[in-house]
């Protein structure tokens, strides 16, 4: 009974406050009722993080905590450094010689850039799903999901079988591919391929799953499927998602980071708060302008 | 709906669309004729070529008969036309050259794409491409002047000693022969295979490589299990082009293979001399008299063409099979 009351007040209060600051109530209504009582446990902490290429700063001044089993979204217009920041979280910038990441990013209090954790191990703990579905084209559905485990030396078939069924179920794909696991992954539809990539990332049991605009190349129905999936996934994995789509951020995330390109064309963190607060009562005027669609 | 039907039913919009379509189709015709003519020209050249070479080879077949394919006594001047040693020579030189060249080429291409710093990459790539354009006669002369003396004085005596005159170093060579020919052939095809393999590896989408790394793969694992399998079609193509160049190579091998020993038509070891289909064509072409010897030369050409064609076909089949493996 108590929780029902709480939910209903939560449903109402954002709309009212939104109306007072002039935000489209249809966006606000998408904000999920947040389990407010659960204490937020930070699993990854960013402090003064900046990324630069060839000495040119792409994003800077980023400080926030990623809460365990929550969905954290990063929103902002093009060029605000969302993707650049996301790729710093599992050291994908290591591939680019000119990239320098400063500040500190800690995973369970270990700084991931100061040698506390091998990069390959870090990437099994912090997985990634990309903008476009990228299943390995020479591999079957089964082999795609198994690839991460195999990279890490797991060969036992029984274990792989089990992990693959489990991951595909978690990605809501098992029922449609169960009978054709040995078929090329490229035969799946775009939305299915993206869910396959989610299953592939989940198979190595990461603590955090980074998602870089995972629905931007998908049709609305597939997008809906992925969004539904996120809500159930956060029970097993912490999610950080970059999205161009404000409504999507409002629908799926618990916390929200708003980034914006500064005058020197470097992105910076403007505001980090619960999604509810960002979308109903943001502190910074620029956040409000963005939410109201004044730019971007 | 056809234009006539549209006119009959009197739908103005459809009629208009029909006219526009007709105009654009009209402007297409000269273009179609032009490219069709070019395509037909290539077909015509090919047909003409095969017709003339088959036609010219008929006197040759009349002299040589089936003996051509299984006979081992090749001596052009004595009119002994058993070409099996030549077919074998062509296949063995190419096979050995590929055995030497393929690992080096793929390794070099992988290094260029994934290992060498970006600034040095262009320089290394340019050198490889330059090597691919060096005419084969230059490789032949280089092998003749530089590698042959080295093999003759240093390498082969040492190998013969180490192997105690056992196979494959059972003969005291002159430097010329199978070993020299295959080595220089390998050097000739390495740039070709490397350059194409490099292009194929560069084309592997970054998102696949990042996808692999994001699962905790090492760079080596990404190379072996993602980049190489993804590019296998192109790499097979690169090897096929290298093989085609090796099979048809004439002048360099003519300079380097030494002489075919009539007592041992098949090379007894890596130091032995031998001949290939193409070297025999060039060796005898200037000294022809009469249609029958010319016919035999045309037989050699035809067999060489068929071998190259079959190599190409085999490569296509390998590619198709590797692509089909995953289909439902």
XYZ file of C-alpha atoms in Angstrom:
624
model
C 0.000 0.000 0.000
C 2.663 2.434 0.991
C 4.623 1.939 -2.166
C 1.546 2.575 -4.307
C 1.002 5.932 -2.700
C 4.580 6.807 -3.142
C 4.460 5.902 -6.808
C 1.425 7.967 -7.466
C 2.911 11.023 -5.814
C 6.038 10.492 -7.832
C 3.960 10.349 -10.962
C 2.234 13.563 -10.132
C 4.895 15.760 -8.687
C 7.225 15.814 -11.697
C 4.388 16.830 -13.985
C 3.415 19.688 -11.768
C 6.930 21.002 -11.358
C 7.526 20.474 -15.043
C 4.523 22.559 -15.873
C 5.865 25.376 -13.762
C 9.191 25.465 -15.619
C 7.563 24.958 -19.004
C 8.785 21.469 -19.968
C 6.717 19.366 -22.305
C 4.764 17.103 -19.923
C 4.819 14.263 -22.446
C 8.544 13.869 -21.863
C 8.191 14.101 -18.137
C 5.530 11.421 -18.071
C 8.091 9.062 -19.507
C 10.342 9.431 -16.506
C 10.115 6.158 -14.651
C 9.142 6.033 -11.071
C 12.490 5.658 -9.429
C 12.959 3.242 -6.543
C 13.945 6.172 -4.422
C 14.627 4.409 -1.178
C 17.353 2.122 -2.464
C 20.705 3.671 -1.604
C 22.876 4.389 -4.614
C 26.122 2.429 -4.512
C 28.730 3.921 -6.832
C 30.481 1.249 -8.881
C 32.432 3.553 -11.167
C 33.535 7.057 -10.229
C 34.684 9.716 -12.651
C 36.663 12.630 -11.265
C 37.816 15.587 -13.393
C 37.968 13.348 -16.432
C 39.164 14.917 -19.662
C 39.975 13.374 -23.029
C 42.128 15.113 -25.598
C 43.389 14.221 -29.039
C 46.710 15.675 -30.201
C 46.529 18.095 -27.288
C 43.092 19.326 -28.326
C 40.540 18.808 -25.587
C 37.437 16.920 -26.722
C 35.672 16.661 -23.376
C 36.592 17.801 -19.871
C 35.490 18.524 -16.330
C 33.499 15.366 -15.980
C 32.822 14.245 -12.443
C 30.043 11.876 -11.494
C 29.377 8.458 -10.010
C 27.807 5.581 -11.882
C 25.370 3.889 -9.514
C 25.303 0.120 -9.299
C 22.351 -1.525 -11.064
C 21.148 1.792 -12.369
C 20.881 3.127 -15.873
C 22.954 6.263 -16.357
C 22.322 8.183 -19.544
C 24.555 10.757 -21.194
C 22.721 13.295 -23.284
C 23.730 16.386 -25.172
C 23.961 17.766 -28.679
C 26.384 16.461 -31.305
C 29.988 17.283 -30.500
C 29.430 17.460 -26.763
C 31.784 14.544 -26.165
C 29.308 11.877 -25.043
C 30.754 9.063 -27.100
C 34.329 10.187 -26.451
C 33.650 10.058 -22.734
C 31.952 6.666 -22.962
C 34.879 5.161 -24.835
C 37.226 6.354 -22.097
C 35.399 4.133 -19.619
C 36.721 0.886 -21.111
C 39.953 2.338 -22.491
C 38.972 2.073 -26.155
C 40.969 5.262 -26.731
C 44.094 3.179 -26.177
C 43.866 2.336 -29.885
C 44.389 5.979 -30.784
C 47.969 6.979 -30.130
C 47.181 10.683 -29.912
C 44.443 10.254 -27.289
C 45.166 11.225 -23.692
C 42.783 10.618 -20.824
C 43.379 12.621 -17.643
C 41.624 12.762 -14.306
C 40.647 9.561 -12.595
C 38.194 6.820 -13.463
C 37.899 4.193 -10.766
C 36.160 0.860 -10.903
C 35.567 -0.446 -7.381
C 38.132 2.093 -6.148
C 40.832 0.921 -8.584
C 42.002 3.545 -11.081
C 41.612 1.887 -14.478
C 44.275 4.081 -16.101
C 46.963 3.641 -13.475
C 47.827 0.003 -14.073
C 45.620 -1.340 -11.329
C 43.817 -3.629 -13.747
C 44.910 -5.187 -17.054
C 43.086 -3.675 -20.016
C 41.724 -7.002 -21.244
C 40.332 -7.785 -17.791
C 38.874 -4.274 -17.544
C 37.029 -4.789 -20.815
C 35.463 -8.017 -19.613
C 34.223 -6.113 -16.562
C 33.133 -3.088 -18.592
C 31.511 -4.322 -21.814
C 30.312 -2.287 -24.741
C 27.491 -2.222 -27.271
C 28.052 -0.051 -30.317
C 26.024 2.331 -32.429
C 25.684 -0.074 -35.298
C 25.208 -3.793 -34.624
C 28.633 -5.377 -35.148
C 28.253 -9.163 -34.981
C 31.367 -10.933 -36.230
C 30.380 -11.778 -39.812
C 32.380 -14.999 -40.096
C 30.847 -16.479 -36.962
C 27.544 -18.174 -36.270
C 25.096 -16.855 -33.699
C 26.480 -19.353 -31.204
C 30.114 -18.468 -31.908
C 29.392 -14.771 -31.643
C 28.016 -15.111 -28.144
C 30.764 -17.561 -27.218
C 33.552 -15.349 -28.595
C 34.143 -13.299 -25.457
C 34.359 -16.406 -23.292
C 36.667 -18.077 -25.799
C 38.927 -15.036 -25.913
C 39.282 -15.511 -22.199
C 40.263 -19.137 -22.514
C 36.989 -20.919 -21.769
C 36.572 -23.971 -23.986
C 34.343 -26.369 -22.082
C 31.295 -26.976 -24.239
C 28.833 -27.554 -21.439
C 29.819 -24.289 -19.824
C 29.616 -22.407 -23.127
C 26.217 -23.925 -23.988
C 24.902 -22.833 -20.647
C 26.329 -19.330 -20.776
C 25.081 -18.804 -24.322
C 21.513 -19.830 -23.534
C 21.593 -17.660 -20.446
C 22.932 -14.604 -22.297
C 20.550 -14.980 -25.212
C 17.640 -15.275 -22.807
C 18.782 -12.145 -20.994
C 18.873 -10.336 -24.329
C 15.354 -11.629 -25.167
C 16.650 -13.394 -28.251
C 16.741 -17.043 -27.222
C 13.238 -17.979 -28.352
C 13.740 -16.717 -31.879
C 17.226 -18.168 -32.460
C 17.182 -21.361 -30.399
C 16.662 -23.519 -33.467
C 19.307 -21.835 -35.622
C 22.279 -21.198 -33.382
C 24.716 -22.394 -36.049
C 23.432 -19.987 -38.655
C 25.492 -16.951 -39.684
C 24.803 -13.975 -37.435
C 24.461 -11.784 -40.522
C 21.144 -13.477 -41.359
C 19.460 -11.810 -38.384
C 17.561 -8.537 -38.712
C 19.164 -5.317 -37.511
C 17.296 -5.301 -34.217
C 18.097 -8.974 -33.627
C 21.740 -8.334 -34.435
C 21.877 -5.597 -31.832
C 20.309 -7.895 -29.248
C 22.862 -10.509 -30.265
C 25.594 -7.975 -29.555
C 24.037 -7.303 -26.166
C 23.981 -11.062 -25.484
C 27.596 -11.292 -26.621
C 28.586 -8.538 -24.215
C 26.578 -10.102 -21.369
C 28.160 -13.529 -21.852
C 31.390 -12.481 -20.146
C 29.293 -11.221 -17.214
C 30.419 -7.614 -17.118
C 29.613 -5.392 -14.155
C 28.999 -2.408 -16.398
C 27.598 -2.324 -19.917
C 28.402 0.749 -21.988
C 25.953 1.476 -24.786
C 26.761 3.986 -27.494
C 23.446 5.045 -29.029
C 22.442 1.407 -29.326
C 19.160 2.134 -31.078
C 20.222 4.883 -33.455
C 20.331 2.533 -36.454
C 17.187 0.612 -35.561
C 13.528 0.932 -36.485
C 10.990 2.013 -33.838
C 9.836 -1.512 -32.991
C 13.375 -2.779 -32.507
C 14.154 0.342 -30.493
C 11.198 -0.417 -28.264
C 12.495 -3.962 -27.734
C 15.930 -2.728 -26.700
C 14.475 -0.114 -24.360
C 12.270 -2.718 -22.709
C 15.319 -4.889 -22.378
C 17.289 -2.208 -20.527
C 14.814 -2.088 -17.702
C 15.134 -5.808 -17.063
C 18.882 -5.847 -17.672
C 19.705 -3.382 -14.963
C 18.975 -6.025 -12.398
C 22.054 -7.910 -13.536
C 24.292 -5.188 -14.903
C 24.943 -1.485 -14.483
C 24.235 0.413 -17.683
C 25.735 3.605 -19.061
C 23.985 4.698 -22.238
C 24.743 7.508 -24.648
C 21.708 8.719 -26.513
C 20.796 11.480 -28.899
C 17.229 10.982 -27.997
C 16.004 12.862 -24.948
C 12.802 10.890 -24.730
C 14.828 7.714 -24.632
C 16.970 9.059 -21.799
C 13.826 10.023 -19.948
C 12.243 6.630 -20.526
C 15.104 4.332 -19.621
C 17.544 6.050 -17.293
C 17.718 6.635 -13.556
C 20.542 9.147 -13.642
C 21.411 11.556 -16.360
C 24.520 13.474 -17.349
C 24.060 16.475 -19.608
C 27.061 17.486 -21.698
C 27.444 20.531 -23.879
C 30.094 21.899 -26.195
C 31.763 24.956 -24.686
C 32.990 28.036 -26.504
C 36.344 26.466 -27.321
C 34.532 23.507 -28.909
C 35.395 21.186 -26.043
C 32.553 19.254 -24.483
C 31.972 19.562 -20.754
C 29.648 18.197 -18.141
C 26.973 20.776 -17.385
C 24.870 18.870 -14.933
C 24.562 15.417 -13.435
C 21.509 14.418 -11.410
C 18.725 11.909 -11.301
C 16.862 11.768 -14.574
C 13.777 12.988 -12.753
C 15.536 16.112 -11.610
C 17.187 16.813 -14.960
C 13.876 16.572 -16.757
C 11.719 18.383 -14.258
C 13.806 20.791 -12.265
C 17.314 21.173 -13.686
C 19.730 23.414 -11.825
C 21.493 24.867 -14.831
C 19.735 27.178 -17.250
C 21.477 25.488 -20.227
C 20.081 22.102 -19.223
C 16.615 23.581 -19.132
C 17.111 25.159 -22.553
C 18.216 21.830 -24.002
C 15.366 19.896 -22.416
C 12.930 22.436 -23.780
C 14.407 21.999 -27.230
C 15.864 25.502 -27.569
C 19.068 24.160 -29.129
C 20.728 20.948 -30.175
C 0.553 0.343 -66.340
C 1.834 0.866 -69.857
C 1.830 4.287 -71.473
C -0.870 3.303 -73.950
C -3.105 2.042 -71.198
C -2.573 5.252 -69.280
C -3.471 7.288 -72.329
C -6.614 5.210 -72.852
C -7.783 5.593 -69.294
C -6.886 9.247 -69.493
C -5.032 9.702 -66.239
C -3.038 12.865 -66.762
C -0.493 12.280 -63.980
C 0.347 8.776 -65.089
C 0.737 9.943 -68.664
C 3.177 12.589 -67.563
C 5.158 10.091 -65.550
C 5.144 7.772 -68.533
C 6.604 10.435 -70.789
C 9.305 11.294 -68.308
C 10.190 7.646 -68.047
C 10.351 7.276 -71.795
C 12.704 10.202 -72.109
C 15.093 8.975 -69.479
C 15.057 5.483 -70.962
C 15.900 6.993 -74.325
C 18.939 8.785 -72.937
C 20.127 5.501 -71.511
C 20.435 3.717 -74.836
C 23.756 5.063 -76.185
C 25.342 4.390 -72.820
C 24.080 0.831 -72.835
C 25.320 0.265 -76.366
C 28.744 1.656 -75.477
C 29.363 -0.437 -72.385
C 27.775 -3.444 -74.082
C 30.243 -3.059 -76.938
C 33.191 -2.929 -74.543
C 32.001 -6.054 -72.786
C 31.513 -7.803 -76.125
C 35.008 -6.740 -77.198
C 36.572 -8.480 -74.212
C 34.526 -11.589 -74.922
C 35.507 -11.485 -78.580
C 39.224 -11.204 -77.812
C 38.978 -14.157 -75.455
C 37.095 -16.312 -77.957
C 39.460 -15.367 -80.770
C 42.469 -16.107 -78.599
C 41.249 -19.556 -77.619
C 40.172 -20.329 -81.147
C 43.560 -19.468 -82.644
C 45.627 -21.215 -80.015
C 43.518 -24.372 -80.174
C 43.584 -24.235 -83.957
C 47.375 -23.827 -84.043
C 47.927 -26.569 -81.496
C 46.171 -29.246 -83.565
C 49.334 -30.235 -85.526
C 51.084 -30.450 -82.180
C 48.551 -32.864 -80.755
C 48.874 -34.946 -83.925
C 52.614 -35.314 -83.281
C 52.598 -35.621 -79.516
C 49.304 -37.379 -78.853
C 48.337 -38.452 -75.337
C 52.003 -39.067 -74.746
C 52.181 -35.317 -74.190
C 50.432 -35.690 -70.837
C 52.140 -38.751 -69.395
C 55.445 -38.994 -71.279
C 58.533 -38.017 -69.317
C 60.971 -37.662 -72.197
C 61.031 -33.999 -73.081
C 63.555 -33.074 -75.726
C 62.309 -30.547 -78.193
C 65.108 -30.896 -80.730
C 64.877 -34.653 -80.815
C 61.130 -34.386 -81.168
C 60.430 -36.078 -77.884
C 57.275 -34.489 -76.601
C 56.539 -35.919 -73.171
C 55.574 -32.736 -71.317
C 54.872 -34.158 -67.864
C 58.230 -32.909 -66.467
C 57.337 -29.393 -67.642
C 53.862 -29.514 -66.093
C 55.480 -30.784 -62.908
C 58.124 -28.048 -63.116
C 55.490 -25.334 -63.389
C 53.525 -26.704 -60.449
C 56.497 -27.377 -58.166
C 58.154 -23.986 -58.639
C 54.876 -22.216 -57.950
C 54.048 -24.418 -54.966
C 57.431 -23.889 -53.346
C 57.275 -20.158 -54.059
C 53.845 -19.974 -52.403
C 55.044 -21.974 -49.398
C 57.805 -19.422 -48.935
C 55.817 -16.324 -49.854
C 52.389 -16.730 -48.222
C 53.452 -16.711 -44.550
C 55.902 -13.867 -45.132
C 53.321 -11.824 -47.059
C 50.488 -12.245 -44.574
C 52.837 -11.532 -41.689
C 54.172 -8.437 -43.417
C 50.675 -7.196 -44.237
C 49.550 -7.717 -40.630
C 52.607 -5.834 -39.408
C 51.953 -2.941 -41.782
C 48.341 -2.627 -40.688
C 48.514 -3.379 -36.983
C 52.094 -3.058 -35.764
C 54.150 -0.452 -37.568
C 53.667 3.126 -36.308
C 51.403 5.171 -38.503
C 54.171 7.450 -39.758
C 56.369 4.587 -40.961
C 53.393 2.778 -42.481
C 53.243 4.892 -45.613
C 56.952 4.465 -46.304
C 56.840 0.690 -45.859
C 53.674 0.421 -47.952
C 55.214 2.450 -50.761
C 58.300 0.256 -50.837
C 56.141 -2.867 -51.019
C 54.096 -1.396 -53.853
C 57.228 -0.342 -55.691
C 58.563 -3.892 -55.443
C 55.300 -5.215 -56.878
C 55.900 -3.153 -60.011
C 59.490 -4.288 -60.627
C 59.602 -6.123 -63.975
C 60.346 -9.793 -63.556
C 63.427 -9.694 -65.761
C 65.075 -7.495 -63.155
C 64.373 -10.060 -60.465
C 65.780 -12.651 -62.838
C 69.012 -10.754 -63.395
C 69.313 -10.046 -59.690
C 68.912 -13.734 -58.913
C 71.444 -14.590 -61.601
C 74.075 -12.116 -60.474
C 73.602 -12.121 -56.714
C 71.738 -15.120 -55.359
C 73.113 -17.799 -57.640
C 76.781 -17.262 -56.663
C 75.775 -17.151 -53.014
C 73.838 -20.398 -53.268
C 76.569 -22.013 -55.316
C 79.497 -21.105 -53.082
C 78.006 -20.877 -49.618
C 74.515 -22.192 -49.060
C 74.317 -25.345 -51.125
C 77.719 -26.836 -50.169
C 76.796 -26.289 -46.538
C 73.342 -27.841 -46.928
C 74.766 -30.844 -48.788
C 77.235 -31.338 -45.947
C 74.599 -30.978 -43.223
C 72.239 -33.397 -44.984
C 75.055 -35.848 -45.859
C 73.928 -35.916 -49.493
C 70.436 -36.964 -48.446
C 67.228 -35.729 -50.051
C 66.418 -32.945 -50.812
C 70.065 -31.836 -50.943
C 71.369 -34.963 -52.628
C 73.055 -33.387 -55.634
C 75.960 -31.026 -55.938
C 74.213 -28.163 -57.630
C 75.506 -25.292 -59.635
C 73.424 -22.746 -57.798
C 70.909 -22.783 -60.619
C 67.825 -24.919 -60.234
C 64.652 -25.440 -58.221
C 65.891 -23.761 -55.060
C 67.085 -20.597 -56.760
C 64.011 -20.387 -59.005
C 61.526 -20.826 -56.167
C 63.324 -18.356 -53.925
C 63.397 -15.600 -56.509
C 59.832 -16.419 -57.543
C 58.791 -16.056 -53.900
C 60.531 -12.678 -53.674
C 58.657 -11.633 -56.816
C 55.201 -12.540 -55.569
C 55.627 -11.431 -51.943
C 54.991 -7.743 -52.785
C 51.846 -8.602 -54.755
C 50.360 -10.764 -52.020
C 51.448 -8.343 -49.286
C 49.998 -5.265 -50.968
C 46.596 -6.844 -51.603
C 46.431 -8.499 -48.178
C 47.242 -5.146 -46.588
C 44.377 -3.470 -48.464
C 42.033 -6.244 -47.399
C 43.072 -6.000 -43.749
C 42.724 -2.213 -43.748
C 39.154 -2.703 -44.955
C 38.194 -4.717 -41.853
C 35.663 -2.422 -40.150
C 37.000 -0.715 -37.023
C 33.760 -1.607 -35.248
C 34.589 -5.326 -35.534
C 38.043 -4.792 -34.066
C 36.648 -2.618 -31.280
C 33.888 -5.168 -30.741
C 36.493 -7.856 -30.182
C 38.605 -5.704 -27.885
C 35.526 -4.792 -25.863
C 35.044 -8.472 -25.057
C 38.464 -8.597 -23.453
C 40.346 -9.954 -26.459
C 44.020 -9.174 -26.861
C 45.160 -7.515 -30.077
C 46.620 -10.814 -31.219
C 43.293 -12.578 -30.670
C 41.450 -9.880 -32.582
C 43.894 -10.303 -35.465
C 43.722 -14.071 -35.618
C 40.065 -14.684 -34.858
C 38.377 -11.605 -36.295
C 40.525 -9.668 -38.771
C 41.993 -12.649 -40.631
C 38.755 -14.683 -40.922
C 36.854 -11.574 -42.014
C 39.374 -10.938 -44.782
C 39.906 -14.533 -45.878
C 38.109 -14.046 -49.208
C 40.406 -11.203 -50.127
C 43.496 -13.021 -48.877
C 42.640 -16.050 -51.006
C 42.282 -13.646 -53.912
C 45.708 -12.173 -53.154
C 47.288 -15.641 -53.047
C 45.570 -16.540 -56.325
C 47.019 -13.479 -58.028
C 50.440 -14.369 -56.662
C 50.022 -17.948 -57.889
C 48.941 -16.748 -61.330
C 52.014 -14.561 -61.575
C 54.253 -17.459 -60.474
C 52.660 -19.988 -62.847
C 53.143 -17.734 -65.844
C 56.562 -16.387 -64.880
C 58.902 -16.909 -67.791
C 62.019 -14.889 -68.158
C 63.253 -14.928 -64.570
C 62.834 -18.677 -64.339
C 64.442 -19.098 -67.758
C 67.534 -17.419 -66.334
C 67.531 -19.252 -63.014
C 66.279 -22.820 -63.383
C 69.342 -24.303 -65.075
C 68.954 -27.157 -67.511
C 66.563 -30.067 -67.585
C 68.587 -33.244 -67.084
C 67.327 -35.743 -69.709
C 68.363 -38.648 -67.478
C 66.367 -37.253 -64.579
C 63.457 -35.310 -66.069
C 61.998 -34.718 -62.617
C 64.283 -32.758 -60.296
C 65.948 -35.114 -57.849
C 66.404 -32.497 -55.175
C 66.290 -28.796 -54.487
C 69.632 -28.259 -56.206
C 68.580 -29.879 -59.500
C 67.893 -28.059 -62.719
C 64.467 -28.211 -64.359
C 62.212 -26.519 -66.880
C 58.639 -25.272 -66.835
C 55.975 -24.890 -69.512
C 56.694 -21.197 -69.920
C 60.494 -21.489 -69.943
C 60.304 -24.131 -72.669
C 58.026 -21.903 -74.731
C 60.480 -19.035 -74.597
C 63.531 -21.291 -74.997
C 62.297 -22.804 -78.246
C 60.213 -20.106 -79.794
C 62.997 -18.462 -81.778
C 64.186 -21.692 -83.337
C 60.989 -22.964 -84.851
C 60.584 -24.362 -88.284
C 57.428 -25.989 -89.585
C 53.897 -26.105 -88.216
C 54.403 -29.207 -86.107
C 56.954 -27.785 -83.647
C 54.908 -24.590 -83.493
C 51.881 -26.752 -82.759
C 53.700 -28.348 -79.828
C 54.564 -24.914 -78.456
C 50.878 -24.025 -78.733
C 50.057 -27.217 -76.835
C 52.328 -26.015 -74.025
C 50.596 -22.616 -74.045
C 47.178 -24.206 -73.929
C 48.091 -26.459 -71.017
C 49.546 -23.481 -69.153
C 46.344 -21.526 -69.723
C 44.281 -24.422 -68.440
C 46.446 -24.703 -65.297
C 46.078 -20.980 -64.580
C 42.333 -21.227 -65.241
C 41.958 -24.196 -62.930
C 43.888 -22.350 -60.190
C 41.496 -19.441 -60.485
C 38.521 -21.810 -60.410
C 39.876 -23.619 -57.359
C 40.298 -20.297 -55.555
C 36.714 -19.366 -56.360
C 35.473 -22.691 -55.045
C 37.421 -22.265 -51.814
C 35.941 -18.797 -51.375
C 32.430 -20.013 -52.094
C 32.742 -22.913 -49.713
C 34.063 -20.740 -46.922
C 31.184 -18.332 -47.476
C 28.598 -21.090 -47.597
C 29.802 -22.770 -44.444
C 27.631 -20.509 -42.340
C 24.517 -20.432 -44.461
C 21.447 -22.260 -43.166
